[in-house]
Amino acid sequence: MSHLRNRLIVSFLFGFLVLVVLALIADISRLSQVLADFTWAYLPAILALTAYNYILRFFKWHYYLGQIGVKNMRLRDSAIVFVAGFTMAMTPGKLGELFKAYALKQMHGVAISSAAPVVMAERLTDGFATVILALIGVTLYRPAWPFVIALVALMIGGVIVVQVRPLSLRLLDWAGRLPFVRRFIAPLRNFYESSYQLLKWRNLALGIAIGVLSWSGESIAFYLVLSGLGLGPAFPPDLTLVQKGVFILAIATLTGAVTALPGGLGAADLSITGLMLALVVPSQDIAVAATLIIRFCTLWFGVSLGILTLLIYRRRFFQSAVADSQSLG
């Protein structure tokens, strides 16, 4: 727990540094005025749309648990693990999200090597969904095309390798002959079997569909942020502004994921600000204000929920932590 706390503190300090950089990009006095003029009555709707994203993603998480054989886990326990995992977005490469696999072992006896692919499948299907949303506006900013195409090719290639079973089993057999891999081969096979099940085309398609619906919630939330800053009406929607908002948030999310920085800090924030300036408004103050509001209502809102859940249920997560840290599952 202390090791985790130290990593989170470093990430939060990095997050504060990002805020300072954004504030320096804008004029602080004008930025303060822009934030003061924001239609804060939209805030509950923005947070509700973010929560909608979390709820749909939770049901995908719970469905995937069933696919690897976790059939009798209570929704409440599953939700506790899922929400606590939001905190781990603040670890490099989101590797801390594997904490959810560890928590499943603690609370339900699920082998870490079997549960870890659920986290992988979540991230992969979210990636596909975000790419689909990015395609809505990719014509607005042609420099993004190579980035999007490369991501699609990489993700599809990974799925194909997993689903071509003879190839994957041959690779595992080859890896098992390597001295430094041999002792991990059993957990690796468990990892592969769970991955193969989760990435079957039916499960993959369902996960992507849920991802598109869930991440659309945050896209609409970003549109409300832009509307609240006076860039368009909330109702009826300005379809051009909706398209730009969906594209900007999707590209920023993908950029943050690719850089593997904690929470995409810096990369996602600067992407939102830069694309706002390129596609929406030339005002640095408004661009930075939009970035700050949407990041606080998505990333930091989720991290806050995760920290609260982690603190409330920490004993359930970290009992026998020393003993379990010696095991791979």
Tab-separated table of C-alpha atoms in Angstrom:
chain	number	residue	atom	x	y	z
A	1	MET	CA	0.000	0.000	0.000
A	2	SER	CA	2.845	2.410	0.841
A	3	HIS	CA	4.568	1.578	-2.464
A	4	LEU	CA	1.337	2.335	-4.332
A	5	ARG	CA	0.841	5.552	-2.380
A	6	ASN	CA	4.316	6.779	-3.297
A	7	ARG	CA	3.719	6.170	-6.998
A	8	LEU	CA	0.410	7.983	-6.882
A	9	ILE	CA	1.992	10.961	-5.118
A	10	VAL	CA	4.589	11.238	-7.908
A	11	SER	CA	1.812	11.077	-10.526
A	12	PHE	CA	-0.203	13.762	-8.756
A	13	LEU	CA	2.856	16.023	-8.612
A	14	PHE	CA	3.281	15.461	-12.341
A	15	GLY	CA	-0.390	16.332	-12.816
A	16	PHE	CA	0.135	19.574	-10.896
A	17	LEU	CA	3.092	20.377	-13.158
A	18	VAL	CA	0.864	19.871	-16.208
A	19	LEU	CA	-1.660	22.323	-14.730
A	20	VAL	CA	1.121	24.879	-14.253
A	21	VAL	CA	2.248	24.449	-17.877
A	22	LEU	CA	-1.313	24.894	-19.142
A	23	ALA	CA	-1.754	27.988	-17.007
A	24	LEU	CA	1.460	29.421	-18.479
A	25	ILE	CA	0.187	28.780	-22.011
A	26	ALA	CA	-2.779	31.027	-21.269
A	27	ASP	CA	-2.975	34.401	-19.575
A	28	ILE	CA	-3.890	33.522	-15.978
A	29	SER	CA	-6.155	36.536	-15.436
A	30	ARG	CA	-8.041	35.956	-18.713
A	31	LEU	CA	-8.182	32.207	-18.029
A	32	SER	CA	-9.725	32.914	-14.630
A	33	GLN	CA	-12.354	35.104	-16.289
A	34	VAL	CA	-13.160	32.440	-18.896
A	35	LEU	CA	-13.622	29.869	-16.131
A	36	ALA	CA	-15.771	32.283	-14.127
A	37	ASP	CA	-18.000	32.848	-17.183
A	38	PHE	CA	-18.427	29.123	-17.848
A	39	THR	CA	-22.026	27.910	-17.544
A	40	TRP	CA	-21.467	25.838	-14.409
A	41	ALA	CA	-25.101	24.691	-14.517
A	42	TYR	CA	-23.880	22.174	-17.126
A	43	LEU	CA	-21.515	20.539	-14.621
A	44	PRO	CA	-23.995	17.952	-13.241
A	45	ALA	CA	-24.839	16.819	-16.780
A	46	ILE	CA	-21.135	16.612	-17.685
A	47	LEU	CA	-20.370	14.460	-14.637
A	48	ALA	CA	-23.485	12.336	-15.288
A	49	LEU	CA	-22.272	11.602	-18.828
A	50	THR	CA	-18.880	10.600	-17.445
A	51	ALA	CA	-20.625	8.316	-14.935
A	52	TYR	CA	-22.654	6.853	-17.833
A	53	ASN	CA	-19.342	5.941	-19.489
A	54	TYR	CA	-18.164	4.230	-16.292
A	55	ILE	CA	-21.425	2.292	-15.860
A	56	LEU	CA	-21.377	0.848	-19.386
A	57	ARG	CA	-17.696	-0.020	-19.076
A	58	PHE	CA	-18.417	-1.768	-15.779
A	59	PHE	CA	-20.990	-4.035	-17.404
A	60	LYS	CA	-18.406	-4.905	-20.084
A	61	TRP	CA	-15.912	-5.697	-17.314
A	62	HIS	CA	-18.408	-7.920	-15.503
A	63	TYR	CA	-19.414	-9.693	-18.727
A	64	TYR	CA	-15.770	-10.418	-19.490
A	65	LEU	CA	-15.303	-11.876	-16.015
A	66	GLY	CA	-18.072	-14.339	-16.835
A	67	GLN	CA	-16.293	-15.266	-20.049
A	68	ILE	CA	-13.183	-16.424	-18.148
A	69	GLY	CA	-15.263	-18.496	-15.738
A	70	VAL	CA	-15.961	-16.041	-12.888
A	71	LYS	CA	-19.676	-16.842	-12.738
A	72	ASN	CA	-20.769	-16.219	-9.157
A	73	MET	CA	-19.094	-12.939	-8.231
A	74	ARG	CA	-21.529	-10.433	-6.751
A	75	LEU	CA	-22.110	-7.260	-8.757
A	76	ARG	CA	-21.162	-5.223	-5.697
A	77	ASP	CA	-17.757	-6.895	-5.337
A	78	SER	CA	-17.147	-6.659	-9.073
A	79	ALA	CA	-18.003	-2.935	-8.991
A	80	ILE	CA	-15.671	-2.335	-6.032
A	81	VAL	CA	-12.734	-3.816	-7.941
A	82	PHE	CA	-13.645	-1.965	-11.139
A	83	VAL	CA	-13.991	1.475	-9.548
A	84	ALA	CA	-10.875	1.074	-7.376
A	85	GLY	CA	-9.004	0.414	-10.614
A	86	PHE	CA	-9.642	4.005	-11.731
A	87	THR	CA	-6.867	5.082	-9.368
A	88	MET	CA	-4.412	2.935	-11.285
A	89	ALA	CA	-4.858	5.063	-14.404
A	90	MET	CA	-2.261	7.269	-12.713
A	91	THR	CA	0.460	4.640	-13.099
A	92	PRO	CA	2.824	4.564	-16.130
A	93	GLY	CA	1.279	2.736	-19.060
A	94	LYS	CA	-1.740	2.065	-16.824
A	95	LEU	CA	0.150	-1.044	-15.712
A	96	GLY	CA	-1.305	-0.421	-12.285
A	97	GLU	CA	-4.668	-1.458	-13.685
A	98	LEU	CA	-3.380	-5.005	-13.293
A	99	PHE	CA	-4.158	-4.261	-9.665
A	100	LYS	CA	-7.695	-5.294	-10.612
A	101	ALA	CA	-6.403	-8.776	-11.405
A	102	TYR	CA	-4.639	-8.855	-8.035
A	103	ALA	CA	-7.795	-7.631	-6.273
A	104	LEU	CA	-9.827	-10.390	-7.956
A	105	LYS	CA	-7.427	-12.939	-6.517
A	106	GLN	CA	-7.703	-11.394	-3.054
A	107	MET	CA	-11.491	-11.171	-3.079
A	108	HIS	CA	-12.526	-14.103	-5.243
A	109	GLY	CA	-9.545	-16.424	-5.657
A	110	VAL	CA	-9.172	-15.808	-9.412
A	111	ALA	CA	-5.670	-16.530	-10.719
A	112	ILE	CA	-3.883	-13.316	-11.711
A	113	SER	CA	-2.678	-14.857	-14.975
A	114	SER	CA	-6.294	-15.693	-15.904
A	115	ALA	CA	-7.773	-12.333	-14.840
A	116	ALA	CA	-5.124	-10.036	-16.358
A	117	PRO	CA	-6.446	-10.568	-19.926
A	118	VAL	CA	-9.759	-9.002	-18.833
A	119	VAL	CA	-7.893	-5.740	-18.243
A	120	MET	CA	-6.139	-6.156	-21.598
A	121	ALA	CA	-9.433	-6.843	-23.404
A	122	GLU	CA	-10.989	-3.761	-21.775
A	123	ARG	CA	-8.172	-1.537	-22.984
A	124	LEU	CA	-8.121	-3.077	-26.452
A	125	THR	CA	-11.861	-2.739	-27.062
A	126	ASP	CA	-11.795	0.790	-25.644
A	127	GLY	CA	-8.984	1.518	-28.095
A	128	PHE	CA	-11.003	0.219	-31.046
A	129	ALA	CA	-14.035	2.217	-29.885
A	130	THR	CA	-12.009	5.409	-29.537
A	131	VAL	CA	-10.564	4.939	-33.033
A	132	ILE	CA	-14.101	4.571	-34.413
A	133	LEU	CA	-15.080	7.828	-32.712
A	134	ALA	CA	-11.925	9.506	-34.041
A	135	LEU	CA	-12.919	8.499	-37.576
A	136	ILE	CA	-16.026	10.683	-37.184
A	137	GLY	CA	-13.835	13.748	-37.515
A	138	VAL	CA	-10.577	12.509	-39.026
A	139	THR	CA	-11.336	14.426	-42.249
A	140	LEU	CA	-11.116	17.623	-40.196
A	141	TYR	CA	-7.422	17.125	-39.476
A	142	ARG	CA	-5.591	15.053	-42.083
A	143	PRO	CA	-2.260	14.925	-40.166
A	144	ALA	CA	-4.013	12.515	-37.767
A	145	TRP	CA	-4.649	9.913	-40.484
A	146	PRO	CA	-1.292	8.051	-40.271
A	147	PHE	CA	-1.570	7.890	-36.470
A	148	VAL	CA	-5.094	6.449	-36.583
A	149	ILE	CA	-4.279	3.970	-39.376
A	150	ALA	CA	-1.158	2.736	-37.563
A	151	LEU	CA	-3.133	2.159	-34.349
A	152	VAL	CA	-5.851	0.229	-36.182
A	153	ALA	CA	-3.266	-1.960	-37.921
A	154	LEU	CA	-1.449	-2.656	-34.643
A	155	MET	CA	-4.619	-3.605	-32.750
A	156	ILE	CA	-6.009	-5.775	-35.539
A	157	GLY	CA	-2.626	-7.500	-35.844
A	158	GLY	CA	-2.645	-8.303	-32.134
A	159	VAL	CA	-6.142	-9.773	-32.302
A	160	ILE	CA	-5.233	-11.920	-35.318
A	161	VAL	CA	-2.154	-13.326	-33.586
A	162	VAL	CA	-4.226	-14.298	-30.534
A	163	GLN	CA	-7.029	-15.836	-32.601
A	164	VAL	CA	-4.753	-17.878	-34.883
A	165	ARG	CA	-4.394	-20.542	-32.247
A	166	PRO	CA	-1.729	-22.766	-33.892
A	167	LEU	CA	0.533	-19.720	-34.309
A	168	SER	CA	0.071	-18.601	-30.698
A	169	LEU	CA	0.639	-22.082	-29.289
A	170	ARG	CA	3.768	-22.449	-31.400
A	171	LEU	CA	5.070	-19.118	-30.088
A	172	LEU	CA	4.379	-20.246	-26.521
A	173	ASP	CA	6.215	-23.529	-27.125
A	174	TRP	CA	9.164	-21.589	-28.527
A	175	ALA	CA	9.145	-19.188	-25.577
A	176	GLY	CA	9.025	-22.121	-23.162
A	177	ARG	CA	12.480	-23.203	-24.348
A	178	LEU	CA	14.042	-19.906	-23.232
A	179	PRO	CA	15.641	-20.229	-19.770
A	180	PHE	CA	14.354	-16.903	-18.462
A	181	VAL	CA	10.788	-17.609	-19.676
A	182	ARG	CA	10.467	-21.307	-18.822
A	183	ARG	CA	9.353	-20.812	-15.216
A	184	PHE	CA	6.606	-18.403	-16.325
A	185	ILE	CA	5.208	-20.595	-19.068
A	186	ALA	CA	2.231	-21.907	-17.050
A	187	PRO	CA	0.931	-18.394	-16.185
A	188	LEU	CA	1.603	-17.354	-19.798
A	189	ARG	CA	-0.552	-20.209	-21.065
A	190	ASN	CA	-3.323	-19.203	-18.640
A	191	PHE	CA	-2.991	-15.638	-19.906
A	192	TYR	CA	-3.254	-16.813	-23.515
A	193	GLU	CA	-6.278	-19.059	-22.906
A	194	SER	CA	-8.194	-16.202	-21.266
A	195	SER	CA	-7.126	-13.820	-24.050
A	196	TYR	CA	-8.228	-16.270	-26.720
A	197	GLN	CA	-11.666	-16.569	-25.121
A	198	LEU	CA	-12.132	-12.817	-24.613
A	199	LEU	CA	-11.008	-11.857	-28.114
A	200	LYS	CA	-13.276	-14.234	-29.983
A	201	TRP	CA	-15.081	-12.193	-32.583
A	202	ARG	CA	-18.429	-12.164	-30.746
A	203	ASN	CA	-16.878	-10.962	-27.490
A	204	LEU	CA	-14.658	-8.496	-29.319
A	205	ALA	CA	-17.563	-7.018	-31.299
A	206	LEU	CA	-19.708	-6.712	-28.179
A	207	GLY	CA	-16.873	-5.031	-26.280
A	208	ILE	CA	-16.263	-2.541	-29.079
A	209	ALA	CA	-19.985	-1.744	-29.378
A	210	ILE	CA	-20.217	-1.087	-25.641
A	211	GLY	CA	-17.044	0.986	-25.895
A	212	VAL	CA	-18.464	3.195	-28.640
A	213	LEU	CA	-21.625	3.797	-26.608
A	214	SER	CA	-19.745	4.437	-23.373
A	215	TRP	CA	-17.060	6.764	-24.747
A	216	SER	CA	-19.726	8.658	-26.675
A	217	GLY	CA	-20.907	9.811	-23.260
A	218	GLU	CA	-17.640	11.620	-22.579
A	219	SER	CA	-17.697	13.034	-26.113
A	220	ILE	CA	-21.106	14.571	-25.470
A	221	ALA	CA	-19.785	15.821	-22.133
A	222	PHE	CA	-16.986	17.604	-23.988
A	223	TYR	CA	-19.549	19.171	-26.308
A	224	LEU	CA	-21.353	20.524	-23.235
A	225	VAL	CA	-18.027	21.943	-22.008
A	226	LEU	CA	-17.578	23.726	-25.330
A	227	SER	CA	-21.156	24.980	-25.209
A	228	GLY	CA	-20.693	26.173	-21.642
A	229	LEU	CA	-17.703	28.209	-22.813
A	230	GLY	CA	-19.930	29.980	-25.334
A	231	LEU	CA	-18.738	28.116	-28.431
A	232	GLY	CA	-22.146	26.734	-29.346
A	233	PRO	CA	-25.664	26.122	-28.044
A	234	ALA	CA	-26.305	23.164	-25.781
A	235	PHE	CA	-29.644	22.392	-27.429
A	236	PRO	CA	-30.212	21.931	-30.316
A	237	PRO	CA	-26.728	20.574	-30.921
A	238	ASP	CA	-24.318	22.246	-33.283
A	239	LEU	CA	-23.396	19.159	-35.330
A	240	THR	CA	-20.126	20.640	-36.583
A	241	LEU	CA	-19.046	21.412	-33.031
A	242	VAL	CA	-20.139	17.926	-31.917
A	243	GLN	CA	-18.012	16.394	-34.671
A	244	LYS	CA	-14.995	18.477	-33.678
A	245	GLY	CA	-15.472	17.712	-29.987
A	246	VAL	CA	-15.736	13.949	-30.567
A	247	PHE	CA	-12.619	13.985	-32.751
A	248	ILE	CA	-10.534	16.092	-30.364
A	249	LEU	CA	-11.346	14.012	-27.295
A	250	ALA	CA	-10.818	10.707	-29.137
A	251	ILE	CA	-7.433	11.715	-30.568
A	252	ALA	CA	-6.311	13.122	-27.213
A	253	THR	CA	-7.341	9.879	-25.458
A	254	LEU	CA	-5.449	7.757	-27.991
A	255	THR	CA	-2.383	10.003	-27.765
A	256	GLY	CA	-2.368	9.744	-23.992
A	257	ALA	CA	-2.667	5.959	-24.194
A	258	VAL	CA	0.155	5.588	-26.735
A	259	THR	CA	2.588	7.708	-24.717
A	260	ALA	CA	1.983	5.444	-21.675
A	261	LEU	CA	2.206	8.457	-19.353
A	262	PRO	CA	0.204	8.234	-16.100
A	263	GLY	CA	-3.353	9.169	-17.025
A	264	GLY	CA	-2.023	10.444	-20.346
A	265	LEU	CA	-0.896	13.507	-18.380
A	266	GLY	CA	0.685	16.138	-20.564
A	267	ALA	CA	0.141	14.289	-23.846
A	268	ALA	CA	-3.677	14.211	-23.681
A	269	ASP	CA	-3.901	17.692	-22.152
A	270	LEU	CA	-1.667	19.342	-24.732
A	271	SER	CA	-3.426	17.416	-27.520
A	272	ILE	CA	-6.799	18.812	-26.460
A	273	THR	CA	-5.398	22.339	-26.210
A	274	GLY	CA	-3.567	22.110	-29.540
A	275	LEU	CA	-6.498	20.651	-31.454
A	276	MET	CA	-8.841	23.204	-29.897
A	277	LEU	CA	-6.600	25.967	-31.255
A	278	ALA	CA	-6.348	24.283	-34.676
A	279	LEU	CA	-9.997	23.346	-35.159
A	280	VAL	CA	-12.290	25.281	-32.827
A	281	VAL	CA	-11.095	28.606	-31.464
A	282	PRO	CA	-7.871	30.671	-31.722
A	283	SER	CA	-8.087	31.780	-28.084
A	284	GLN	CA	-5.491	30.071	-25.884
A	285	ASP	CA	-7.500	30.980	-22.791
A	286	ILE	CA	-10.641	29.208	-24.018
A	287	ALA	CA	-8.644	26.212	-25.299
A	288	VAL	CA	-6.900	25.773	-21.942
A	289	ALA	CA	-10.170	26.287	-20.033
A	290	ALA	CA	-11.844	23.545	-22.097
A	291	THR	CA	-8.896	21.230	-21.388
A	292	LEU	CA	-8.946	21.858	-17.652
A	293	ILE	CA	-12.703	21.373	-17.301
A	294	ILE	CA	-12.977	18.163	-19.331
A	295	ARG	CA	-9.908	16.614	-17.687
A	296	PHE	CA	-11.201	17.390	-14.198
A	297	CYS	CA	-14.618	15.968	-15.134
A	298	THR	CA	-13.211	12.764	-16.640
A	299	LEU	CA	-9.706	11.745	-15.517
A	300	TRP	CA	-9.665	13.428	-12.110
A	301	PHE	CA	-13.314	12.601	-11.371
A	302	GLY	CA	-12.590	8.924	-11.998
A	303	VAL	CA	-9.344	8.960	-10.014
A	304	SER	CA	-11.180	10.569	-7.074
A	305	LEU	CA	-13.830	7.824	-7.138
A	306	GLY	CA	-11.083	5.208	-7.299
A	307	ILE	CA	-9.159	6.656	-4.346
A	308	LEU	CA	-12.332	6.838	-2.247
A	309	THR	CA	-13.194	3.204	-3.037
A	310	LEU	CA	-9.621	2.096	-2.389
A	311	LEU	CA	-9.561	3.780	1.009
A	312	ILE	CA	-12.924	2.353	2.076
A	313	TYR	CA	-12.098	-1.220	1.047
A	314	ARG	CA	-8.300	-1.229	1.443
A	315	ARG	CA	-8.319	-4.085	3.944
A	316	ARG	CA	-10.074	-6.369	1.486
A	317	PHE	CA	-7.584	-5.473	-1.243
A	318	PHE	CA	-4.355	-5.658	0.711
A	319	GLN	CA	-4.815	-8.500	3.170
A	320	SER	CA	-2.014	-11.044	2.807
A	321	ALA	CA	-0.342	-8.645	0.366
A	322	VAL	CA	3.177	-9.725	1.280
A	323	ALA	CA	2.412	-13.400	0.750
A	324	ASP	CA	0.567	-12.846	-2.509
A	325	SER	CA	3.292	-10.620	-3.947
A	326	GLN	CA	5.435	-13.747	-4.168
A	327	SER	CA	2.947	-15.445	-6.503
A	328	LEU	CA	1.998	-14.943	-10.149
A	329	GLY	CA	-1.290	-16.679	-9.718
